[in-house]
Amino acid sequence: MAAPRTSATRRLVSLSVQHARCYSAPTDGAIPPTKAKYVPTEGTYPKGFVVGSAHAQVKASNTKFDDLALIASEIPCPAAIVTTQNHFQAAPVSISKKIMFQQKSWNIRGVVINSGCANAVTGKGGREDAIRMAKTTHDLLNKRNPNVSSIRTLVMSTGVIGQRLPIDRIEAKIPTLVESLGNTHEHWLRSARAICTTDTFPKLLSRQFTLPSYPGITFSIAGMTKGAGMIHPNMATLLGVVCTDAPIHKTALRTLLSTATNSSFNRITVDGDTSTNDSVALFANAAAAPNSDRIHLQGLEPKDIPRRGSSMEGETLEKQSEDYKEMNKVLTSFMADLAKLIVRDGEGATKFVTVKVTKADNNNAAHAVANSIATSALVKTALYGKDANWGRILCAIGYAPGHTCIRPQETSVSFIPADGTEELKLLVNGEPQAVDEARAAAILEMEDLEILVKLSNKEKDVGEATVYTCDFSHEYVTINGDYRT
């Protein structure tokens, strides 16, 4: 007969039940109902690109979900890549950068990606694994052209740091991965799902656009990204792949990607951590362009290219080209929308928070203040608790790093409701306002919220910046406490 429980034992059992770890993301791969609205049911995808996925069980606990993805252009094309600034760059990052250097950013076929293992801090063996992964994929993509010996396929990995890839299992599944290639919406969606780790939904976008020099031609752009934790500039635990069938010279491609990244993936933060594997690649195969443009983007050097009055071909034409300006707007807007999906899926997050800082001395000062607020654990936990504790926002403004020229007597802070109703003023020119706590609570119940900060009341101060973040919940600790297991 079991001994009766004492009152102290009963309390301990009760506490253990109350604080049991319970990650709310469904383990069966189902998308949470609150996230389903962000998953597209159809798309318009760029010509000449195919994508696929396969299951290699990279992580032992993943017994059924695809964890390999391949995004490939049917013809070699220009590409650009931006990567993490973390000094411990993962093997796939260094190998992809080497491939890009060797190919001079020309004639790249695509990228092969695995989830479940980051292949980071794995030494010489990890680099050899990344090369094997890239070369095996390259050889299968180019089996009809055996004369192409140098690797033209990039490689990305995401997952646990410090562990070697099960490279034999991955290599064995790459033929299946290549055979799975297709260009339907389902192909793109499955590939986006295959690169996820703690993400609760696949992040995929596509849209169409036009360029001034190509009347009557509609171009397409599509992209997928992953990331939910370790998210912070520059960049974060994110992978991103963007493809377009527009004609873009490699020189312009690099500039476009860098500019768009600074306004998108470098403007989001979940937890203030920057990882070892962050990579975003942009491919442009010109498949929707006239034949002459397709040819010149398949390998000719700039000196061999006949100049078009407003095409995106070289350094000298980038700034004044109308095509370049339009492409810059399209890409920046597109990548910003991709980046926002990462914040919406922040680990354990319940809110999407826009932090907008205006009237700063300059844009860098505004960004420093916005980033300080967005990374404050105290601000983020207050938002999770639906507590209008705006004193924490002021503290974060006050300790923002750098020469931000904070003038408390000129600073104003407001909540901007997502429903379009009037802003709730918390501080005006350094003076606290009588806050309607009931209205504040109602605003904080909403999924979306904007924190607006004005650092000055002078006309000459025009610096501004926007950073996107989320709240901190109990679940964030649960997810990251159990991540390796």
Short mmCIF file of C-alpha atoms in Angstrom, two decimals:
data_model
loop_
_atom_site.label_atom_id
_atom_site.label_comp_id
_atom_site.label_asym_id
_atom_site.label_seq_id
_atom_site.Cartn_x
_atom_site.Cartn_y
_atom_site.Cartn_z
CA MET A 1 0.00 0.00 0.00
CA ALA A 2 1.45 3.38 -1.04
CA ALA A 3 2.21 5.88 1.70
CA PRO A 4 -0.23 8.81 1.78
CA ARG A 5 1.02 12.05 0.33
CA THR A 6 1.84 14.82 2.75
CA SER A 7 0.52 18.32 2.14
CA ALA A 8 4.06 19.43 1.15
CA THR A 9 4.27 16.61 -1.42
CA ARG A 10 0.88 17.54 -2.83
CA ARG A 11 2.03 21.16 -3.23
CA LEU A 12 5.17 20.04 -5.06
CA VAL A 13 3.13 17.84 -7.41
CA SER A 14 0.74 20.71 -8.06
CA LEU A 15 3.61 23.08 -8.84
CA SER A 16 5.23 20.59 -11.19
CA VAL A 17 1.98 20.26 -13.12
CA GLN A 18 1.54 24.04 -13.31
CA HIS A 19 5.07 24.60 -14.58
CA ALA A 20 5.39 21.58 -16.86
CA ARG A 21 7.12 22.49 -20.09
CA CYS A 22 4.62 22.59 -22.90
CA TYR A 23 5.76 23.95 -26.26
CA SER A 24 2.59 24.98 -28.06
CA ALA A 25 3.86 24.34 -31.59
CA PRO A 26 2.16 21.10 -32.71
CA THR A 27 4.60 18.19 -32.86
CA ASP A 28 2.68 16.62 -35.73
CA GLY A 29 3.70 19.39 -38.10
CA ALA A 30 0.28 21.04 -38.09
CA ILE A 31 0.29 24.81 -38.42
CA PRO A 32 -1.22 26.62 -35.39
CA PRO A 33 -4.57 28.20 -36.30
CA THR A 34 -3.29 31.68 -35.41
CA LYS A 35 -0.44 31.31 -37.93
CA ALA A 36 -2.33 29.70 -40.81
CA LYS A 37 -3.35 33.08 -42.23
CA TYR A 38 0.30 33.80 -43.07
CA VAL A 39 0.72 30.71 -45.25
CA PRO A 40 -0.15 31.35 -48.93
CA THR A 41 -2.56 29.00 -50.68
CA GLU A 42 -1.28 29.94 -54.14
CA GLY A 43 1.53 31.88 -55.75
CA THR A 44 3.08 33.28 -58.94
CA TYR A 45 6.59 31.92 -59.25
CA PRO A 46 9.52 33.06 -61.43
CA LYS A 47 10.17 31.28 -64.69
CA GLY A 48 13.13 28.97 -64.95
CA PHE A 49 13.35 28.06 -61.25
CA VAL A 50 12.54 24.65 -59.75
CA VAL A 51 12.47 23.62 -56.11
CA GLY A 52 12.22 20.36 -54.20
CA SER A 53 12.50 18.70 -50.80
CA ALA A 54 13.36 15.34 -49.22
CA HIS A 55 13.67 13.65 -45.81
CA ALA A 56 17.15 12.64 -44.64
CA GLN A 57 16.52 12.58 -40.86
CA VAL A 58 19.30 15.06 -40.22
CA LYS A 59 18.10 15.39 -36.63
CA ALA A 60 17.47 12.02 -34.99
CA SER A 61 14.14 13.08 -33.52
CA ASN A 62 12.77 14.04 -36.96
CA THR A 63 11.40 10.76 -38.22
CA LYS A 64 9.06 11.94 -40.99
CA PHE A 65 9.36 15.61 -42.03
CA ASP A 66 11.42 16.78 -45.01
CA ASP A 67 14.67 18.43 -43.91
CA LEU A 68 16.45 18.93 -47.23
CA ALA A 69 15.52 21.62 -49.76
CA LEU A 70 16.91 22.57 -53.16
CA ILE A 71 16.22 25.78 -55.06
CA ALA A 72 17.74 25.75 -58.55
CA SER A 73 17.72 27.78 -61.73
CA GLU A 74 17.32 25.73 -64.89
CA ILE A 75 20.12 27.83 -66.40
CA PRO A 76 23.22 29.21 -64.65
CA CYS A 77 22.61 32.76 -63.45
CA PRO A 78 24.09 35.67 -61.51
CA ALA A 79 23.72 35.51 -57.74
CA ALA A 80 24.50 37.52 -54.63
CA ILE A 81 24.75 36.55 -50.99
CA VAL A 82 24.92 38.32 -47.63
CA THR A 83 25.96 36.40 -44.53
CA THR A 84 26.33 36.63 -40.77
CA GLN A 85 28.91 38.93 -39.18
CA ASN A 86 29.44 36.44 -36.36
CA HIS A 87 33.16 35.53 -36.19
CA PHE A 88 32.29 31.83 -35.78
CA GLN A 89 30.94 31.50 -39.30
CA ALA A 90 29.55 28.06 -40.03
CA ALA A 91 31.12 25.79 -42.63
CA PRO A 92 28.32 26.27 -45.20
CA VAL A 93 28.74 30.04 -44.94
CA SER A 94 32.48 29.95 -45.66
CA ILE A 95 32.08 27.35 -48.43
CA SER A 96 29.28 29.29 -50.16
CA LYS A 97 31.33 32.48 -50.03
CA LYS A 98 34.26 30.57 -51.55
CA ILE A 99 32.06 29.21 -54.36
CA MET A 100 30.75 32.68 -55.08
CA PHE A 101 34.30 34.02 -55.22
CA GLN A 102 35.50 31.23 -57.52
CA GLN A 103 32.56 31.73 -59.88
CA LYS A 104 32.79 35.55 -59.69
CA SER A 105 29.06 35.53 -58.84
CA TRP A 106 28.28 34.23 -62.35
CA ASN A 107 26.84 30.89 -63.43
CA ILE A 108 25.40 29.83 -60.08
CA ARG A 109 22.79 27.08 -60.31
CA GLY A 110 21.14 27.32 -56.90
CA VAL A 111 21.41 26.34 -53.25
CA VAL A 112 20.97 23.12 -51.28
CA ILE A 113 19.80 23.50 -47.67
CA ASN A 114 19.43 21.22 -44.68
CA SER A 115 17.66 21.86 -41.39
CA GLY A 116 18.29 20.08 -38.08
CA CYS A 117 22.05 20.66 -37.89
CA ALA A 118 23.92 23.94 -38.37
CA ASN A 119 27.28 22.37 -39.27
CA ALA A 120 28.81 25.24 -37.27
CA VAL A 121 32.01 25.12 -35.20
CA THR A 122 32.76 21.71 -36.73
CA GLY A 123 36.30 22.37 -37.96
CA LYS A 124 37.89 20.88 -41.05
CA GLY A 125 35.47 17.95 -41.07
CA GLY A 126 32.50 20.29 -41.17
CA ARG A 127 33.93 22.14 -44.16
CA GLU A 128 34.52 18.85 -45.94
CA ASP A 129 30.90 17.87 -45.25
CA ALA A 130 29.62 21.16 -46.69
CA ILE A 131 31.72 20.64 -49.83
CA ARG A 132 30.40 17.08 -50.23
CA MET A 133 26.83 18.31 -49.88
CA ALA A 134 27.34 21.05 -52.46
CA LYS A 135 29.31 18.89 -54.91
CA THR A 136 26.90 15.95 -54.84
CA THR A 137 24.05 18.30 -55.62
CA HIS A 138 26.09 20.11 -58.28
CA ASP A 139 27.02 16.86 -60.04
CA LEU A 140 23.39 15.72 -60.24
CA LEU A 141 22.16 19.10 -61.47
CA ASN A 142 24.84 19.09 -64.19
CA LYS A 143 24.84 15.41 -65.17
CA ARG A 144 23.86 16.39 -68.72
CA ASN A 145 26.90 18.63 -68.90
CA PRO A 146 29.79 16.66 -67.33
CA ASN A 147 32.33 19.26 -68.50
CA VAL A 148 31.18 21.59 -65.73
CA SER A 149 33.54 20.49 -62.97
CA SER A 150 33.70 23.47 -60.59
CA ILE A 151 30.95 23.62 -57.97
CA ARG A 152 28.20 26.10 -58.82
CA THR A 153 25.70 25.18 -56.11
CA LEU A 154 25.69 27.01 -52.79
CA VAL A 155 25.02 25.29 -49.47
CA MET A 156 23.20 26.40 -46.32
CA SER A 157 22.51 24.68 -43.01
CA THR A 158 20.45 25.50 -39.92
CA GLY A 159 19.93 23.81 -36.58
CA VAL A 160 22.05 22.79 -33.60
CA ILE A 161 25.55 24.29 -33.39
CA GLY A 162 28.62 22.16 -32.67
CA GLN A 163 27.46 18.88 -34.23
CA ARG A 164 28.63 17.22 -37.44
CA LEU A 165 26.19 16.60 -40.26
CA PRO A 166 25.08 13.01 -40.90
CA ILE A 167 26.59 13.56 -44.32
CA ASP A 168 26.20 9.96 -45.52
CA ARG A 169 22.44 10.10 -44.94
CA ILE A 170 22.24 13.48 -46.64
CA GLU A 171 24.24 12.37 -49.69
CA ALA A 172 22.07 9.27 -50.02
CA LYS A 173 18.96 11.45 -50.22
CA ILE A 174 20.24 14.12 -52.62
CA PRO A 175 19.23 12.05 -55.71
CA THR A 176 15.68 11.93 -54.29
CA LEU A 177 15.91 15.67 -53.66
CA VAL A 178 16.88 16.39 -57.28
CA GLU A 179 14.16 14.07 -58.59
CA SER A 180 11.57 15.97 -56.54
CA LEU A 181 12.18 19.27 -58.34
CA GLY A 182 9.16 21.10 -59.72
CA ASN A 183 7.71 24.59 -60.09
CA THR A 184 4.23 24.36 -58.59
CA HIS A 185 3.01 26.15 -55.48
CA GLU A 186 3.13 22.85 -53.59
CA HIS A 187 6.78 22.37 -54.52
CA TRP A 188 7.63 25.83 -53.19
CA LEU A 189 5.60 25.35 -50.02
CA ARG A 190 7.16 21.96 -49.22
CA SER A 191 10.63 23.40 -49.74
CA ALA A 192 9.86 26.32 -47.43
CA ARG A 193 8.66 23.85 -44.81
CA ALA A 194 11.79 21.69 -45.16
CA ILE A 195 14.13 24.49 -44.02
CA CYS A 196 12.20 25.16 -40.78
CA THR A 197 13.54 24.37 -37.30
CA THR A 198 11.49 25.82 -34.43
CA ASP A 199 9.37 27.71 -36.94
CA THR A 200 5.66 26.96 -36.61
CA PHE A 201 4.81 27.73 -40.24
CA PRO A 202 6.60 27.87 -43.62
CA LYS A 203 7.48 31.40 -44.69
CA LEU A 204 6.89 31.85 -48.40
CA LEU A 205 5.98 34.87 -50.53
CA SER A 206 5.64 35.58 -54.24
CA ARG A 207 4.50 38.52 -56.33
CA GLN A 208 4.76 40.07 -59.78
CA PHE A 209 6.12 43.40 -60.98
CA THR A 210 7.08 45.38 -64.07
CA LEU A 211 10.14 47.42 -65.08
CA PRO A 212 10.15 50.66 -67.14
CA SER A 213 12.43 49.33 -69.90
CA TYR A 214 10.36 46.20 -70.50
CA PRO A 215 6.84 47.30 -71.52
CA GLY A 216 4.37 44.45 -71.70
CA ILE A 217 6.56 42.04 -69.70
CA THR A 218 5.56 40.87 -66.22
CA PHE A 219 8.36 39.61 -63.99
CA SER A 220 8.00 37.45 -60.89
CA ILE A 221 9.81 37.24 -57.59
CA ALA A 222 9.53 34.53 -54.95
CA GLY A 223 11.29 33.88 -51.69
CA MET A 224 11.35 31.66 -48.66
CA THR A 225 12.94 32.21 -45.29
CA LYS A 226 13.23 30.51 -41.94
CA GLY A 227 13.86 31.78 -38.45
CA ALA A 228 12.12 32.08 -35.09
CA GLY A 229 14.86 32.45 -32.47
CA MET A 230 18.42 33.84 -32.32
CA ILE A 231 17.14 36.69 -34.45
CA HIS A 232 19.01 39.99 -34.47
CA PRO A 233 21.16 42.07 -36.85
CA ASN A 234 23.56 41.44 -38.44
CA MET A 235 21.78 39.18 -39.41
CA ALA A 236 20.17 36.40 -37.31
CA THR A 237 19.45 32.66 -37.23
CA LEU A 238 17.75 32.98 -40.52
CA LEU A 239 18.14 31.58 -43.98
CA GLY A 240 16.60 33.26 -46.98
CA VAL A 241 16.46 32.55 -50.68
CA VAL A 242 14.96 35.01 -53.17
CA CYS A 243 14.58 34.27 -56.88
CA THR A 244 13.50 36.47 -59.77
CA ASP A 245 13.23 36.01 -63.53
CA ALA A 246 14.17 39.67 -64.12
CA PRO A 247 17.48 40.54 -65.84
CA ILE A 248 19.91 41.90 -63.26
CA HIS A 249 23.66 42.16 -63.70
CA LYS A 250 25.74 40.69 -60.86
CA THR A 251 27.14 44.10 -59.85
CA ALA A 252 23.69 45.58 -59.41
CA LEU A 253 22.53 42.35 -57.77
CA ARG A 254 25.03 42.71 -54.93
CA THR A 255 24.07 46.33 -54.30
CA LEU A 256 20.36 45.60 -54.46
CA LEU A 257 20.63 42.70 -52.01
CA SER A 258 22.77 44.66 -49.56
CA THR A 259 20.40 47.63 -49.60
CA ALA A 260 17.30 45.47 -49.22
CA THR A 261 18.84 43.42 -46.41
CA ASN A 262 19.64 46.54 -44.40
CA SER A 263 15.99 47.57 -44.60
CA SER A 264 14.56 44.13 -43.86
CA PHE A 265 16.50 41.32 -42.19
CA ASN A 266 18.70 43.85 -40.41
CA ARG A 267 15.63 45.57 -38.96
CA ILE A 268 14.19 42.62 -37.05
CA THR A 269 15.00 41.21 -33.62
CA VAL A 270 13.47 38.46 -31.51
CA ASP A 271 15.99 37.94 -28.74
CA GLY A 272 19.14 39.94 -29.50
CA ASP A 273 21.23 36.94 -30.58
CA THR A 274 23.08 36.77 -33.90
CA SER A 275 23.92 33.28 -35.07
CA THR A 276 26.69 31.56 -37.03
CA ASN A 277 24.77 30.51 -40.15
CA ASP A 278 22.77 33.51 -41.34
CA SER A 279 22.64 33.70 -45.11
CA VAL A 280 20.38 35.33 -47.66
CA ALA A 281 20.92 34.60 -51.35
CA LEU A 282 19.42 36.33 -54.38
CA PHE A 283 19.27 34.71 -57.83
CA ALA A 284 18.25 36.42 -61.08
CA ASN A 285 18.05 34.19 -64.19
CA ALA A 286 16.40 36.67 -66.63
CA ALA A 287 14.10 33.87 -67.85
CA ALA A 288 11.22 36.29 -68.42
CA ALA A 289 13.36 38.81 -70.30
CA PRO A 290 14.05 39.03 -74.04
CA ASN A 291 16.53 36.46 -75.31
CA SER A 292 19.41 38.95 -75.72
CA ASP A 293 19.26 39.83 -72.04
CA ARG A 294 19.13 36.17 -71.03
CA ILE A 295 22.29 35.50 -73.01
CA HIS A 296 24.32 38.35 -71.55
CA LEU A 297 23.45 37.31 -68.02
CA GLN A 298 24.69 33.76 -68.57
CA GLY A 299 28.36 34.56 -68.46
CA LEU A 300 29.56 37.48 -70.56
CA GLU A 301 31.64 40.05 -68.77
CA PRO A 302 30.34 43.66 -68.59
CA LYS A 303 32.75 44.88 -71.32
CA ASP A 304 31.08 42.47 -73.78
CA ILE A 305 27.54 43.61 -73.04
CA PRO A 306 25.87 46.11 -75.36
CA ARG A 307 24.58 48.97 -73.24
CA ARG A 308 20.84 49.46 -72.90
CA GLY A 309 19.86 52.95 -71.90
CA SER A 310 18.27 52.05 -68.56
CA SER A 311 19.16 48.43 -67.88
CA MET A 312 20.60 47.18 -64.60
CA GLU A 313 24.01 46.26 -65.94
CA GLY A 314 26.85 48.02 -64.20
CA GLU A 315 28.11 50.20 -61.41
CA THR A 316 27.85 53.46 -63.34
CA LEU A 317 24.21 53.04 -64.30
CA GLU A 318 22.84 51.77 -61.00
CA LYS A 319 21.89 55.07 -59.39
CA GLN A 320 20.31 56.75 -62.39
CA SER A 321 18.66 53.72 -63.99
CA GLU A 322 14.88 53.78 -63.71
CA ASP A 323 14.91 49.98 -63.82
CA TYR A 324 17.33 49.90 -60.91
CA LYS A 325 15.23 52.29 -58.85
CA GLU A 326 12.08 50.26 -59.46
CA MET A 327 13.84 46.96 -58.74
CA ASN A 328 15.23 48.43 -55.53
CA LYS A 329 11.71 49.34 -54.38
CA VAL A 330 10.31 45.94 -55.34
CA LEU A 331 13.07 43.93 -53.66
CA THR A 332 13.21 46.05 -50.50
CA SER A 333 9.45 45.84 -49.98
CA PHE A 334 9.42 42.11 -50.74
CA MET A 335 12.26 41.27 -48.36
CA ALA A 336 10.75 43.45 -45.61
CA ASP A 337 7.55 41.42 -45.84
CA LEU A 338 9.56 38.19 -45.67
CA ALA A 339 11.45 39.44 -42.62
CA LYS A 340 8.23 40.38 -40.82
CA LEU A 341 7.06 36.76 -41.08
CA ILE A 342 10.06 35.75 -38.97
CA VAL A 343 9.05 38.17 -36.22
CA ARG A 344 5.45 36.94 -36.36
CA ASP A 345 6.80 33.46 -35.71
CA GLY A 346 9.23 34.51 -32.96
CA GLU A 347 9.72 31.68 -30.49
CA GLY A 348 6.84 31.81 -28.03
CA ALA A 349 5.73 35.22 -29.32
CA THR A 350 2.15 36.46 -28.98
CA LYS A 351 2.64 39.97 -30.40
CA PHE A 352 4.10 41.65 -33.48
CA VAL A 353 5.58 44.96 -32.36
CA THR A 354 6.68 47.84 -34.59
CA VAL A 355 9.09 50.23 -32.88
CA LYS A 356 9.26 53.50 -34.80
CA VAL A 357 11.60 56.29 -33.76
CA THR A 358 11.36 59.72 -35.40
CA LYS A 359 12.78 63.21 -34.99
CA ALA A 360 16.28 61.95 -34.21
CA ASP A 361 19.52 63.74 -35.12
CA ASN A 362 20.08 61.19 -37.88
CA ASN A 363 18.94 57.76 -39.04
CA ASN A 364 21.72 55.92 -37.19
CA ALA A 365 20.72 57.52 -33.89
CA ALA A 366 17.07 56.63 -34.52
CA HIS A 367 18.04 53.03 -35.27
CA ALA A 368 20.11 52.76 -32.08
CA VAL A 369 17.13 53.89 -29.98
CA ALA A 370 14.64 51.67 -31.80
CA ASN A 371 16.94 48.69 -31.41
CA SER A 372 17.43 49.42 -27.70
CA ILE A 373 13.68 49.34 -27.10
CA ALA A 374 13.12 46.30 -29.30
CA THR A 375 15.77 44.23 -27.49
CA SER A 376 14.82 45.18 -23.93
CA ALA A 377 13.75 42.05 -22.07
CA LEU A 378 11.79 44.20 -19.62
CA VAL A 379 9.87 45.95 -22.40
CA LYS A 380 9.18 42.64 -24.13
CA THR A 381 7.95 40.87 -20.98
CA ALA A 382 5.71 43.82 -20.11
CA LEU A 383 4.14 43.60 -23.56
CA TYR A 384 3.57 39.88 -23.06
CA GLY A 385 1.88 40.64 -19.73
CA LYS A 386 -0.26 43.33 -21.41
CA ASP A 387 1.18 45.85 -18.97
CA ALA A 388 1.47 49.46 -20.16
CA ASN A 389 4.71 49.89 -18.22
CA TRP A 390 6.04 52.69 -20.39
CA GLY A 391 8.76 53.52 -17.87
CA ARG A 392 10.65 50.53 -19.27
CA ILE A 393 10.49 52.08 -22.74
CA LEU A 394 12.00 55.31 -21.40
CA CYS A 395 14.78 53.39 -19.69
CA ALA A 396 15.63 51.63 -22.96
CA ILE A 397 15.69 54.98 -24.76
CA GLY A 398 17.96 56.43 -22.10
CA TYR A 399 20.63 53.74 -22.29
CA ALA A 400 20.69 53.43 -26.09
CA PRO A 401 24.35 53.14 -27.17
CA GLY A 402 26.25 55.70 -29.21
CA HIS A 403 25.78 59.42 -29.68
CA THR A 404 22.01 59.43 -29.81
CA CYS A 405 21.54 62.90 -28.24
CA ILE A 406 18.63 62.03 -25.99
CA ARG A 407 16.83 65.12 -24.69
CA PRO A 408 14.34 63.92 -22.04
CA GLN A 409 12.41 67.21 -22.00
CA GLU A 410 11.66 66.82 -25.74
CA THR A 411 10.88 63.11 -25.84
CA SER A 412 7.38 61.81 -26.55
CA VAL A 413 6.12 58.18 -26.47
CA SER A 414 2.81 56.77 -27.68
CA PHE A 415 1.07 53.46 -28.38
CA ILE A 416 -0.44 53.35 -31.88
CA PRO A 417 -3.38 50.89 -31.94
CA ALA A 418 -3.57 48.38 -34.79
CA ASP A 419 -7.27 49.11 -35.33
CA GLY A 420 -6.60 52.63 -36.60
CA THR A 421 -8.03 54.44 -33.59
CA GLU A 422 -6.36 57.44 -31.99
CA GLU A 423 -2.89 57.02 -30.50
CA LEU A 424 -2.55 56.63 -26.75
CA LYS A 425 -0.08 59.25 -25.55
CA LEU A 426 2.12 58.12 -22.66
CA LEU A 427 4.71 60.91 -22.57
CA VAL A 428 4.63 64.29 -24.31
CA ASN A 429 7.75 66.49 -24.31
CA GLY A 430 9.03 64.75 -21.21
CA GLU A 431 5.75 65.14 -19.30
CA PRO A 432 3.85 61.98 -18.28
CA GLN A 433 0.22 61.79 -19.39
CA ALA A 434 -2.83 60.58 -17.52
CA VAL A 435 -3.04 57.11 -19.08
CA ASP A 436 -6.40 55.42 -19.45
CA GLU A 437 -5.36 51.99 -18.15
CA ALA A 438 -8.48 50.31 -19.53
CA ARG A 439 -7.75 51.58 -23.05
CA ALA A 440 -4.09 50.69 -22.68
CA ALA A 441 -5.06 47.15 -21.72
CA ALA A 442 -7.38 46.92 -24.73
CA ILE A 443 -4.60 48.07 -27.08
CA LEU A 444 -2.20 45.53 -25.60
CA GLU A 445 -4.71 42.75 -26.17
CA MET A 446 -4.22 43.19 -29.92
CA GLU A 447 -1.79 41.01 -31.83
CA ASP A 448 -0.18 44.02 -33.54
CA LEU A 449 1.12 47.11 -31.76
CA GLU A 450 3.25 50.13 -32.67
CA ILE A 451 5.43 52.01 -30.20
CA LEU A 452 6.05 55.51 -31.53
CA VAL A 453 8.91 57.58 -30.12
CA LYS A 454 9.67 61.21 -31.04
CA LEU A 455 13.06 62.33 -29.78
CA SER A 456 12.66 66.00 -30.57
CA ASN A 457 10.14 68.72 -31.32
CA LYS A 458 12.44 70.58 -33.72
CA GLU A 459 11.92 70.69 -37.47
CA LYS A 460 15.61 70.16 -38.25
CA ASP A 461 15.65 66.69 -36.68
CA VAL A 462 14.55 64.28 -39.41
CA GLY A 463 16.31 61.01 -38.55
CA GLU A 464 14.02 58.01 -38.28
CA ALA A 465 14.12 54.22 -38.16
CA THR A 466 11.78 51.28 -37.72
CA VAL A 467 12.58 47.95 -36.07
CA TYR A 468 10.23 44.97 -35.84
CA THR A 469 10.18 42.76 -32.77
CA CYS A 470 7.93 40.58 -30.62
CA ASP A 471 7.23 39.95 -26.96
CA PHE A 472 8.92 37.48 -24.58
CA SER A 473 6.79 34.70 -23.13
CA HIS A 474 7.32 31.71 -20.83
CA GLU A 475 7.44 29.55 -23.93
CA TYR A 476 10.61 31.18 -25.25
CA VAL A 477 12.50 29.71 -22.27
CA THR A 478 10.82 26.33 -22.78
CA ILE A 479 11.77 26.13 -26.46
CA ASN A 480 15.39 27.12 -25.92
CA GLY A 481 15.81 25.12 -22.74
CA ASP A 482 14.88 21.96 -24.63
CA TYR A 483 16.28 22.84 -28.07
CA ARG A 484 19.01 20.21 -28.39
CA THR A 485 16.78 17.39 -27.19
#
